[in-house]
GROMACS .gro file of C-alpha atoms in nm:
model
  381
    1MET     CA    1   1.149  -6.691   5.555
    2GLY     CA    2   1.103  -6.446   5.272
    3PHE     CA    3   1.205  -6.419   4.902
    4PRO     CA    4   1.102  -6.060   4.786
    5ASP     CA    5   1.375  -5.916   4.528
    6THR     CA    6   1.588  -6.249   4.496
    7PRO     CA    7   1.780  -6.393   4.238
    8LEU     CA    8   1.699  -6.725   4.354
    9ASP     CA    9   1.530  -6.956   4.116
   10VAL     CA   10   1.212  -7.040   4.280
   11VAL     CA   11   0.979  -7.315   4.201
   12THR     CA   12   0.617  -7.335   4.287
   13GLU     CA   13   0.414  -7.628   4.190
   14LEU     CA   14   0.039  -7.739   4.249
   15PHE     CA   15  -0.074  -8.068   4.224
   16ILE     CA   16  -0.381  -8.005   3.969
   17GLY     CA   17  -0.540  -8.290   3.769
   18GLY     CA   18  -0.325  -8.562   3.878
   19THR     CA   19  -0.022  -8.389   3.778
   20TRP     CA   20   0.265  -8.147   3.919
   21ARG     CA   21   0.196  -7.851   3.749
   22ASP     CA   22   0.472  -7.574   3.765
   23VAL     CA   23   0.302  -7.207   3.827
   24SER     CA   24   0.600  -7.032   3.904
   25GLY     CA   25   0.548  -6.758   3.639
   26ASP     CA   26   0.236  -6.682   3.796
   27VAL     CA   27   0.344  -6.612   4.128
   28LEU     CA   28   0.427  -6.254   4.215
   29LEU     CA   29   0.768  -6.234   4.373
   30ARG     CA   30   0.741  -5.847   4.441
   31ASP     CA   31   0.487  -5.959   4.706
   32GLY     CA   32   0.760  -6.183   4.872
   33ILE     CA   33   0.711  -6.557   4.973
   34ARG     CA   34   0.656  -6.645   5.354
   35ILE     CA   35   0.727  -7.006   5.499
   36THR     CA   36   0.700  -7.027   5.895
   37ARG     CA   37   0.749  -7.333   6.086
   38GLY     CA   38   0.785  -7.421   6.470
   39ARG     CA   39   0.683  -7.252   6.712
   40ALA     CA   40   0.590  -6.911   6.683
   41ASP     CA   41   0.634  -6.853   7.090
   42GLU     CA   42   0.629  -7.046   7.440
   43ALA     CA   43   0.328  -7.206   7.325
   44SER     CA   44   0.297  -7.594   7.445
   45GLN     CA   45   0.223  -7.671   7.082
   46VAL     CA   46   0.405  -7.627   6.785
   47ASP     CA   47   0.190  -7.437   6.508
   48PRO     CA   48   0.151  -7.577   6.150
   49SER     CA   49   0.400  -7.456   5.888
   50THR     CA   50   0.251  -7.255   5.631
   51CYS     CA   51   0.370  -7.087   5.301
   52ALA     CA   52   0.218  -6.740   5.195
   53LEU     CA   53   0.210  -6.641   4.842
   54SER     CA   54   0.020  -6.403   4.611
   55ILE     CA   55  -0.059  -6.550   4.268
   56ARG     CA   56  -0.154  -6.377   3.947
   57ASN     CA   57  -0.518  -6.485   3.835
   58THR     CA   58  -0.649  -6.206   3.596
   59ASP     CA   59  -0.830  -6.451   3.363
   60GLY     CA   60  -0.959  -6.661   3.642
   61VAL     CA   61  -0.747  -6.979   3.594
   62TYR     CA   62  -0.699  -7.036   3.964
   63SER     CA   63  -1.034  -6.930   4.089
   64PRO     CA   64  -1.222  -7.295   4.145
   65ARG     CA   65  -1.562  -7.140   4.065
   66ASN     CA   66  -1.479  -7.006   3.692
   67PRO     CA   67  -1.626  -7.276   3.443
   68THR     CA   68  -1.368  -7.102   3.164
   69SER     CA   69  -1.055  -7.236   3.348
   70PRO     CA   70  -0.848  -7.509   3.182
   71PHE     CA   71  -0.819  -7.636   3.600
   72TYR     CA   72  -1.210  -7.630   3.643
   73GLY     CA   73  -1.278  -7.949   3.880
   74THR     CA   74  -0.924  -8.063   3.935
   75PHE     CA   75  -0.870  -7.834   4.224
   76GLY     CA   76  -1.031  -7.674   4.526
   77ARG     CA   77  -1.003  -7.741   4.861
   78ASN     CA   78  -0.631  -7.883   5.037
   79THR     CA   79  -0.448  -7.896   4.663
   80PRO     CA   80  -0.114  -7.977   4.729
   81LEU     CA   81   0.181  -7.756   4.690
   82ARG     CA   82   0.516  -7.757   4.693
   83LEU     CA   83   0.810  -7.498   4.686
   84SER     CA   84   1.158  -7.529   4.605
   85VAL     CA   85   1.498  -7.349   4.503
   86ARG     CA   86   1.666  -7.467   4.221
   87THR     CA   87   2.006  -7.438   4.209
   88VAL     CA   88   2.159  -7.687   3.933
   89VAL     CA   89   1.986  -7.669   3.592
   90ASP     CA   90   2.203  -7.892   3.305
   91GLY     CA   91   1.972  -7.946   2.995
   92PHE     CA   92   2.301  -8.026   2.794
   93GLY     CA   93   2.298  -7.826   2.505
   94ARG     CA   94   2.638  -7.828   2.395
   95THR     CA   95   2.840  -8.045   2.218
   96VAL     CA   96   3.166  -8.208   2.407
   97PRO     CA   97   3.329  -8.502   2.253
   98ALA     CA   98   3.515  -8.624   2.583
   99GLY     CA   99   3.381  -8.533   2.936
  100TRP     CA  100   3.053  -8.340   2.989
  101GLY     CA  101   3.227  -8.010   3.032
  102SER     CA  102   3.037  -7.793   3.250
  103THR     CA  103   2.699  -7.686   3.347
  104PRO     CA  104   2.539  -7.349   3.188
  105ASP     CA  105   2.610  -7.156   3.516
  106GLY     CA  106   2.987  -7.315   3.482
  107LEU     CA  107   2.979  -7.612   3.730
  108VAL     CA  108   3.247  -7.854   3.599
  109TRP     CA  109   3.135  -8.262   3.576
  110ASP     CA  110   3.400  -8.494   3.667
  111GLU     CA  111   3.409  -8.849   3.538
  112LEU     CA  112   3.468  -9.177   3.754
  113GLY     CA  113   3.402  -9.502   3.655
  114GLY     CA  114   3.549  -9.878   3.695
  115GLY     CA  115   3.541 -10.203   3.479
  116GLY     CA  116   3.735 -10.224   3.130
  117SER     CA  117   3.947  -9.950   3.048
  118VAL     CA  118   3.782  -9.619   3.135
  119VAL     CA  119   3.886  -9.352   2.890
  120ILE     CA  120   3.762  -8.958   2.883
  121GLY     CA  121   3.576  -9.124   2.549
  122ASP     CA  122   3.338  -9.309   2.777
  123PHE     CA  123   3.187  -8.950   2.839
  124SER     CA  124   3.045  -8.689   2.615
  125VAL     CA  125   2.775  -8.439   2.528
  126ASP     CA  126   2.601  -8.458   2.158
  127GLY     CA  127   2.407  -8.114   2.215
  128THR     CA  128   2.074  -8.265   2.354
  129SER     CA  129   2.215  -8.562   2.585
  130GLY     CA  130   2.470  -8.641   2.851
  131ILE     CA  131   2.639  -8.973   2.725
  132HIS     CA  132   2.784  -9.267   2.936
  133THR     CA  133   2.944  -9.539   2.735
  134VAL     CA  134   3.003  -9.851   2.910
  135PRO     CA  135   3.222 -10.095   2.719
  136ALA     CA  136   3.231 -10.375   2.977
  137ALA     CA  137   3.065 -10.558   3.237
  138PRO     CA  138   3.019 -10.551   3.515
  139ALA     CA  139   3.096 -10.228   3.500
  140PHE     CA  140   2.996  -9.855   3.587
  141ARG     CA  141   3.056  -9.498   3.458
  142ALA     CA  142   2.976  -9.161   3.623
  143THR     CA  143   2.974  -8.802   3.637
  144HIS     CA  144   2.954  -8.578   3.941
  145LEU     CA  145   3.010  -8.243   4.072
  146GLU     CA  146   3.344  -8.287   4.236
  147ALA     CA  147   3.407  -7.919   4.297
  148GLY     CA  148   3.031  -7.848   4.486
  149PRO     CA  149   2.795  -7.706   4.510
  150PHE     CA  150   2.768  -7.945   4.803
  151TYR     CA  151   2.452  -8.083   4.951
  152ARG     CA  152   2.303  -8.246   5.289
  153ASP     CA  153   1.971  -8.229   5.228
  154CYS     CA  154   1.819  -8.220   4.864
  155GLU     CA  155   1.632  -8.346   4.544
  156VAL     CA  156   1.825  -8.434   4.226
  157ALA     CA  157   1.646  -8.529   3.859
  158VAL     CA  158   1.709  -8.647   3.529
  159SER     CA  159   1.542  -8.806   3.270
  160PHE     CA  160   1.758  -9.103   3.088
  161ARG     CA  161   1.694  -9.301   2.786
  162LEU     CA  162   1.800  -9.669   2.666
  163ASP     CA  163   1.822  -9.743   2.324
  164VAL     CA  164   1.859 -10.135   2.337
  165ALA     CA  165   1.673 -10.418   2.555
  166PRO     CA  166   1.876 -10.603   2.854
  167THR     CA  167   1.955 -10.917   2.728
  168GLY     CA  168   2.155 -11.177   3.004
  169ALA     CA  169   2.144 -10.969   3.299
  170GLY     CA  170   2.001 -10.588   3.366
  171LEU     CA  171   2.128 -10.260   3.317
  172GLU     CA  172   2.119  -9.954   3.554
  173PRO     CA  173   2.010  -9.625   3.447
  174ALA     CA  174   2.000  -9.335   3.622
  175THR     CA  175   2.128  -9.406   3.966
  176ILE     CA  176   2.174  -9.079   4.168
  177MET     CA  177   2.449  -9.005   4.360
  178LEU     CA  178   2.385  -8.831   4.671
  179ARG     CA  179   2.626  -8.685   4.959
  180GLY     CA  180   2.941  -8.756   4.758
  181GLN     CA  181   3.221  -8.786   4.980
  182ASP     CA  182   3.482  -8.958   4.755
  183LEU     CA  183   3.468  -9.211   4.439
  184THR     CA  184   3.358  -9.475   4.695
  185THR     CA  185   3.096  -9.314   4.954
  186TYR     CA  186   2.812  -9.149   4.840
  187TYR     CA  187   2.414  -9.264   4.869
  188ARG     CA  188   2.264  -9.459   4.534
  189ALA     CA  189   1.925  -9.417   4.421
  190ARG     CA  190   1.935  -9.688   4.161
  191VAL     CA  191   1.713  -9.773   3.890
  192THR     CA  192   1.735 -10.116   3.714
  193VAL     CA  193   1.588 -10.245   3.390
  194GLY     CA  194   1.568 -10.635   3.381
  195THR     CA  195   1.584 -10.848   3.091
  196ASP     CA  196   1.197 -10.837   3.077
  197LEU     CA  197   1.195 -10.466   3.087
  198ALA     CA  198   1.065 -10.439   3.441
  199ILE     CA  199   1.148 -10.114   3.641
  200GLY     CA  200   1.306 -10.200   4.009
  201LEU     CA  201   1.419  -9.989   4.254
  202ALA     CA  202   1.702  -9.967   4.499
  203ILE     CA  203   1.871  -9.750   4.771
  204LEU     CA  204   2.203  -9.827   4.865
  205ASP     CA  205   2.378  -9.665   5.165
  206PRO     CA  206   2.735  -9.527   5.166
  207ASP     CA  207   2.915  -9.883   5.218
  208GLN     CA  208   2.692  -9.984   4.914
  209GLN     CA  209   2.463 -10.210   5.080
  210ILE     CA  210   2.115 -10.203   4.995
  211ILE     CA  211   1.901 -10.052   5.254
  212SER     CA  212   1.561 -10.100   5.048
  213GLN     CA  213   1.441 -10.193   4.731
  214THR     CA  214   1.122 -10.285   4.530
  215ASP     CA  215   0.959 -10.419   4.243
  216LEU     CA  216   0.735 -10.183   4.049
  217SER     CA  217   0.445 -10.289   3.805
  218LEU     CA  218   0.644 -10.050   3.562
  219VAL     CA  219   0.774 -10.197   3.241
  220TYR     CA  220   1.041  -9.987   3.038
  221ALA     CA  221   0.959  -9.937   2.667
  222VAL     CA  222   1.294  -9.936   2.477
  223GLY     CA  223   1.362  -9.573   2.341
  224ALA     CA  224   1.093  -9.413   2.572
  225ARG     CA  225   1.249  -9.117   2.792
  226TRP     CA  226   1.164  -9.118   3.173
  227ARG     CA  227   1.279  -8.956   3.488
  228VAL     CA  228   1.375  -9.065   3.819
  229ARG     CA  229   1.380  -8.834   4.123
  230ALA     CA  230   1.558  -8.873   4.438
  231GLN     CA  231   1.555  -8.675   4.744
  232VAL     CA  232   1.784  -8.761   5.069
  233GLU     CA  233   1.679  -8.567   5.389
  234GLY     CA  234   1.833  -8.596   5.729
  235PRO     CA  235   1.852  -9.014   5.766
  236ALA     CA  236   1.579  -9.069   5.495
  237ILE     CA  237   1.620  -9.134   5.124
  238ARG     CA  238   1.302  -9.117   4.879
  239MET     CA  239   1.261  -9.198   4.502
  240ARG     CA  240   1.028  -9.256   4.207
  241VAL     CA  241   1.066  -9.291   3.850
  242TRP     CA  242   0.810  -9.230   3.596
  243ASP     CA  243   0.742  -9.239   3.215
  244THR     CA  244   0.748  -8.866   3.083
  245ALA     CA  245   0.528  -8.912   2.885
  246GLY     CA  246   0.250  -8.933   3.154
  247PRO     CA  247   0.257  -8.724   3.460
  248GLU     CA  248   0.471  -8.742   3.781
  249PRO     CA  249   0.347  -8.912   4.066
  250ARG     CA  250   0.246  -8.759   4.365
  251GLY     CA  251   0.381  -9.013   4.628
  252TRP     CA  252   0.779  -9.195   4.644
  253HIS     CA  253   0.779  -9.549   4.526
  254LEU     CA  254   1.036  -9.609   4.788
  255VAL     CA  255   1.151  -9.473   5.095
  256ALA     CA  256   1.446  -9.589   5.301
  257VAL     CA  257   1.579  -9.496   5.647
  258ASP     CA  258   1.974  -9.526   5.708
  259PRO     CA  259   2.040  -9.650   6.081
  260SER     CA  260   2.357  -9.513   6.069
  261PRO     CA  261   2.343  -9.228   5.810
  262LEU     CA  262   2.627  -9.047   5.642
  263MET     CA  263   2.541  -8.670   5.746
  264ALA     CA  264   2.825  -8.485   5.554
  265ALA     CA  265   2.693  -8.223   5.291
  266GLY     CA  266   2.838  -8.359   4.945
  267TRP     CA  267   2.830  -8.374   4.566
  268VAL     CA  268   2.595  -8.506   4.352
  269GLY     CA  269   2.574  -8.685   4.037
  270VAL     CA  270   2.474  -8.965   3.809
  271ARG     CA  271   2.579  -9.312   3.745
  272SER     CA  272   2.507  -9.570   3.474
  273GLY     CA  273   2.576  -9.959   3.509
  274VAL     CA  274   2.569 -10.245   3.354
  275ALA     CA  275   2.536 -10.606   3.558
  276GLY     CA  276   2.768 -10.886   3.579
  277GLY     CA  277   2.620 -11.142   3.302
  278ASN     CA  278   2.492 -10.873   3.073
  279THR     CA  279   2.532 -10.977   2.684
  280ASN     CA  280   2.426 -10.678   2.508
  281PRO     CA  281   2.688 -10.574   2.225
  282SER     CA  282   2.962 -10.371   2.406
  283PRO     CA  283   2.974 -10.051   2.421
  284VAL     CA  284   2.573 -10.022   2.594
  285THR     CA  285   2.523  -9.634   2.575
  286PHE     CA  286   2.273  -9.413   2.827
  287ARG     CA  287   2.180  -9.080   2.751
  288TYR     CA  288   2.070  -8.850   2.974
  289ASP     CA  289   1.881  -8.468   2.985
  290ASP     CA  290   1.727  -8.229   3.222
  291PHE     CA  291   1.917  -8.258   3.505
  292GLU     CA  292   1.872  -8.088   3.781
  293VAL     CA  293   1.900  -8.018   4.192
  294ARG     CA  294   1.680  -7.840   4.421
  295LEU     CA  295   1.667  -7.761   4.764
  296PRO     CA  296   1.314  -7.809   4.899
  297ARG     CA  297   1.162  -7.576   5.127
  298PHE     CA  298   0.784  -7.669   5.174
  299ALA     CA  299   0.539  -7.888   5.121
  300GLY     CA  300   0.188  -7.860   5.209
  301GLU     CA  301  -0.195  -7.788   5.088
  302VAL     CA  302  -0.374  -7.506   5.014
  303SER     CA  303  -0.718  -7.496   5.206
  304SER     CA  304  -0.881  -7.254   5.009
  305TRP     CA  305  -0.899  -7.029   4.682
  306PRO     CA  306  -1.033  -6.688   4.675
  307PRO     CA  307  -1.292  -6.680   4.393
  308ARG     CA  308  -1.205  -6.352   4.268
  309TRP     CA  309  -1.047  -6.271   3.898
  310ASP     CA  310  -1.134  -5.978   3.666
  311VAL     CA  311  -1.209  -6.030   3.277
  312SER     CA  312  -1.108  -5.705   3.193
  313GLY     CA  313  -0.711  -5.787   3.223
  314ALA     CA  314  -0.646  -5.560   3.527
  315ASP     CA  315  -0.378  -5.653   3.767
  316VAL     CA  316  -0.603  -5.888   3.959
  317TRP     CA  317  -0.400  -6.116   4.201
  318VAL     CA  318  -0.493  -6.372   4.468
  319PRO     CA  319  -0.328  -6.413   4.827
  320ILE     CA  320  -0.305  -6.779   4.937
  321THR     CA  321  -0.166  -6.993   5.234
  322ALA     CA  322  -0.067  -7.331   5.220
  323SER     CA  323  -0.019  -7.531   5.553
  324GLY     CA  324   0.219  -7.839   5.631
  325ILE     CA  325   0.094  -8.174   5.774
  326GLY     CA  326   0.025  -8.036   6.099
  327ARG     CA  327  -0.294  -7.869   6.013
  328ARG     CA  328  -0.424  -8.153   5.881
  329LEU     CA  329  -0.333  -8.377   6.184
  330GLY     CA  330  -0.512  -8.075   6.375
  331GLN     CA  331  -0.855  -8.135   6.164
  332GLY     CA  332  -0.890  -8.494   6.316
  333ALA     CA  333  -1.225  -8.590   6.452
  334SER     CA  334  -1.253  -8.677   6.813
  335PRO     CA  335  -1.230  -9.038   6.842
  336LEU     CA  336  -1.575  -9.239   6.862
  337ARG     CA  337  -1.702  -9.328   7.215
  338SER     CA  338  -1.842  -9.682   7.303
  339ALA     CA  339  -2.150  -9.773   7.180
  340LEU     CA  340  -2.260  -9.784   7.557
  341TYR     CA  341  -2.089  -9.404   7.605
  342ARG     CA  342  -2.319  -9.314   7.359
  343GLU     CA  343  -2.642  -9.502   7.451
  344MET     CA  344  -2.641  -9.353   7.767
  345THR     CA  345  -2.545  -9.006   7.696
  346SER     CA  346  -2.823  -8.958   7.436
  347PRO     CA  347  -3.077  -8.728   7.451
  348ILE     CA  348  -3.310  -8.934   7.578
  349ASN     CA  349  -3.152  -9.140   7.835
  350SER     CA  350  -2.938  -8.791   7.945
  351PHE     CA  351  -3.253  -8.704   8.068
  352PHE     CA  352  -3.292  -8.957   8.342
  353LEU     CA  353  -2.917  -8.943   8.391
  354VAL     CA  354  -2.806  -8.869   8.723
  355ALA     CA  355  -2.464  -9.009   8.756
  356TYR     CA  356  -2.213  -9.207   8.507
  357TRP     CA  357  -1.833  -9.214   8.513
  358PRO     CA  358  -1.761  -9.480   8.198
  359CYS     CA  359  -1.382  -9.557   8.307
  360GLU     CA  360  -1.295  -9.468   7.921
  361ASP     CA  361  -0.991  -9.237   8.021
  362GLY     CA  362  -0.644  -9.263   7.864
  363SER     CA  363  -0.377  -9.492   8.068
  364THR     CA  364  -0.207  -9.163   8.184
  365ALA     CA  365  -0.538  -9.039   8.363
  366THR     CA  366  -0.530  -8.942   8.728
  367GLN     CA  367  -0.918  -8.949   8.766
  368ILE     CA  368  -1.205  -9.100   8.592
  369ALA     CA  369  -1.420  -8.817   8.425
  370SER     CA  370  -1.766  -8.807   8.465
  371ALA     CA  371  -2.035  -8.793   8.147
  372SER     CA  372  -2.263  -8.626   8.346
  373PRO     CA  373  -2.293  -8.302   8.555
  374ALA     CA  374  -2.156  -8.506   8.883
  375ALA     CA  375  -1.799  -8.490   8.977
  376PRO     CA  376  -1.489  -8.674   8.824
  377MET     CA  377  -1.391  -8.986   9.054
  378ARG     CA  378  -1.075  -8.934   9.200
  379LEU     CA  379  -0.865  -9.208   9.302
  380SER     CA  380  -0.645  -9.235   9.607
  381ALA     CA  381  -0.367  -9.466   9.767
   0.00000   0.00000   0.00000
């Protein structure tokens, strides 16, 4: 798959120094980005997936041996790389007194809600944030891109902020909705903030039953800006959450697999909830910004970095190739043999070894391999 001369919003990120860094501005799209996966021919094994691209390196930033690079000592062999196509971005830089209006690309936000009297004034944009105002408990408000685009596999992220600490019962900011079919049928990747400000995660199926949940050792601070990212791929749903004052974690905090998955493409959105028993003064306000949707295209590791750069400022670039998990799995060391085998075949003993059949073959073996020059031992009925 190539992306030369394309209007697609391609995002390339490297995991350097403990955080994901967007290096899209240094990727030379003039040379294209080529992703390969699956079988290249009739070979018996599937080749590791690869992603080949060129990256601008005029000042040697991406040369691990350059001591003047700001990344010196933080990257090198097997640096993680991920690549995606960003399809929706909304920073809420507009003012809308009723509703969320439209994204910068003209996609229309639609509103839905339950609990209390649902009015259009429960949804607004103040120039920096998309706002949900929830007037009762239990109740929720949500906005979604009902008219599309529609996604089967995608990744959705949004930042959120609460201006109050939950009392009586928890609050549910930034529940990401995935594969929405109608007003009640969609996956929910839910964040909860308890009365002790502890953060929990849960993934709910389209019947709104919890598939998986966990309590994290993370504590929310009132007024802090946090971010949640959720991904749906086939029957798997994944999510993570983090304080934007720190780096985005590399791994997922919660992963669930739906045994009876909803596989149809659907809309995406974000939902706010106030749990039953909550005693915060009504209404409770939830604020969101930097909503985005991505289509993941590749995740792997860069095995090596060419060391060259040119301090003269000439147009210097380096070609790099990242490989998928298949490459790492194929690099594994051979299983360690038993102590008896290692002793019998040691340089000293092998000099005297005439015949030795260790009988350490796998369960599907049709003969007993020899550890000496003797022929293998065959079995017959």
